Amino acid sequence: DVKVTQSSRYLVKRTGEKVFLECVQDMDHENMFWYRQDPGLGLRLIYFSYDVKMKEKGDIPEGYSVSREKKERFSLILESASTNQTSMYLCASSVTGGTNYGYTFGSGTRLTVV
Amino acid sequence: AQSVAQPEDQVNVAEGNPLTVKCTYSVSGNPYLFWYVQYPNRGLQFLLKYITGDNLVKGSYGFEAEFNKSQTSFHLKKPSALVSDSALYFCAVRAAGYQKVTFGIGTKLQVIP
């Protein structure tokens, strides 16, 4: 069964900490995405990547960075966590071309910054 | 730019009744349209997609959606709702040739026993 795996389901971090959220996919997908989900705001794109070592800013990149050193892994980094980054973070991947035009999502990481 | 509107924050329906969750979109060029479902504290699960062809698309769990180009709509439907259908539903759009998908804000479906 194909899968997108996010390393943590729940995280609690302190303000100012550097936080790493990891995402791994086993489908050989070229594209990977990080979203945050907040009530009433839906899913907002933070960063995405079309290829290894490639990244592009989404709609709300401020306060975040990403790393994609290998095709299967896409990491989201909160350089200095703040309370307004408390949210549900969702990783997704997709293939370029072919017949599957949608995303496959991970189960999400609920991050609380205190 | 592409966008999705889900005009209802919440839809309530009695078990056994038909349900509709509304979605309209805006995109340049041909749209690829999707519905996803999210259960509490879980990621999003794919339900169905429209890429081309028949305007009525059938998906998982008995759901279907109708693509209406003139009304730029892609409403999600099911003939007979189950309590287990209660969840958060997201409509999404992607322009052909473009990798980024834009999601609506979600509609909470509550099926009442």
PDB file of C-alpha atoms in Angstrom, chain A residues 10-59:
ATOM      1  CA  TYR A  10       1.703  15.099  17.964  1.00  0.00           C
ATOM      2  CA  LEU A  11       4.485  17.494  18.951  1.00  0.00           C
ATOM      3  CA  VAL A  12       4.785  20.041  21.732  1.00  0.00           C
ATOM      4  CA  LYS A  13       7.606  22.555  21.413  1.00  0.00           C
ATOM      5  CA  ARG A  14       8.662  25.705  23.214  1.00  0.00           C
ATOM      6  CA  THR A  15       8.721  29.173  21.718  1.00  0.00           C
ATOM      7  CA  GLY A  16      12.056  29.837  20.041  1.00  0.00           C
ATOM      8  CA  GLU A  17      12.940  26.193  19.442  1.00  0.00           C
ATOM      9  CA  LYS A  18      14.015  24.969  16.022  1.00  0.00           C
ATOM     10  CA  VAL A  19      11.504  22.350  14.911  1.00  0.00           C
ATOM     11  CA  PHE A  20      11.859  19.702  12.225  1.00  0.00           C
ATOM     12  CA  LEU A  21       8.850  17.980  10.673  1.00  0.00           C
ATOM     13  CA  GLU A  22       9.724  15.006   8.527  1.00  0.00           C
ATOM     14  CA  CYS A  23       7.822  13.493   5.636  1.00  0.00           C
ATOM     15  CA  VAL A  24       8.714  10.375   3.654  1.00  0.00           C
ATOM     16  CA  GLN A  25       6.909   8.894   0.647  1.00  0.00           C
ATOM     17  CA  ASP A  26       7.464   5.487  -0.907  1.00  0.00           C
ATOM     18  CA  MET A  27       5.783   6.116  -4.270  1.00  0.00           C
ATOM     19  CA  ASP A  28       8.719   7.641  -6.147  1.00  0.00           C
ATOM     20  CA  HIS A  29       6.701  10.852  -6.556  1.00  0.00           C
ATOM     21  CA  GLU A  30       8.468  13.875  -7.949  1.00  0.00           C
ATOM     22  CA  ASN A  31       6.358  16.480  -6.174  1.00  0.00           C
ATOM     23  CA  MET A  32       6.034  17.039  -2.446  1.00  0.00           C
ATOM     24  CA  PHE A  33       4.103  19.670  -0.516  1.00  0.00           C
ATOM     25  CA  TRP A  34       3.715  21.053   2.981  1.00  0.00           C
ATOM     26  CA  TYR A  35       0.402  22.544   4.066  1.00  0.00           C
ATOM     27  CA  ARG A  36      -0.883  23.866   7.343  1.00  0.00           C
ATOM     28  CA  GLN A  37      -4.518  23.456   8.259  1.00  0.00           C
ATOM     29  CA  ASP A  38      -6.353  25.848  10.538  1.00  0.00           C
ATOM     30  CA  PRO A  39     -10.087  26.017  11.321  1.00  0.00           C
ATOM     31  CA  GLY A  40     -11.913  28.376   8.985  1.00  0.00           C
ATOM     32  CA  LEU A  41      -8.844  28.804   6.772  1.00  0.00           C
ATOM     33  CA  GLY A  42      -8.653  25.397   5.127  1.00  0.00           C
ATOM     34  CA  LEU A  43      -5.314  24.182   3.801  1.00  0.00           C
ATOM     35  CA  ARG A  44      -2.659  26.764   3.043  1.00  0.00           C
ATOM     36  CA  LEU A  45       0.441  25.883   1.072  1.00  0.00           C
ATOM     37  CA  ILE A  46       3.725  26.616   2.831  1.00  0.00           C
ATOM     38  CA  TYR A  47       6.355  25.207   0.455  1.00  0.00           C
ATOM     39  CA  PHE A  48       6.569  22.669  -2.313  1.00  0.00           C
ATOM     40  CA  SER A  49       9.224  20.849  -4.252  1.00  0.00           C
ATOM     41  CA  TYR A  50       9.233  19.467  -7.794  1.00  0.00           C
ATOM     42  CA  ASP A  51      12.537  17.665  -7.532  1.00  0.00           C
ATOM     43  CA  VAL A  52      15.464  16.894  -5.293  1.00  0.00           C
ATOM     44  CA  LYS A  53      17.145  20.032  -3.942  1.00  0.00           C
ATOM     45  CA  MET A  54      14.387  22.103  -5.488  1.00  0.00           C
ATOM     46  CA  LYS A  55      11.937  24.210  -3.502  1.00  0.00           C
ATOM     47  CA  GLU A  56       9.393  26.901  -4.158  1.00  0.00           C
ATOM     48  CA  LYS A  57       7.504  29.145  -1.801  1.00  0.00           C
ATOM     49  CA  GLY A  58       3.817  28.617  -1.384  1.00  0.00           C
ATOM     50  CA  ASP A  59       1.301  31.092  -0.043  1.00  0.00           C
TER      51      ASP A  59
END
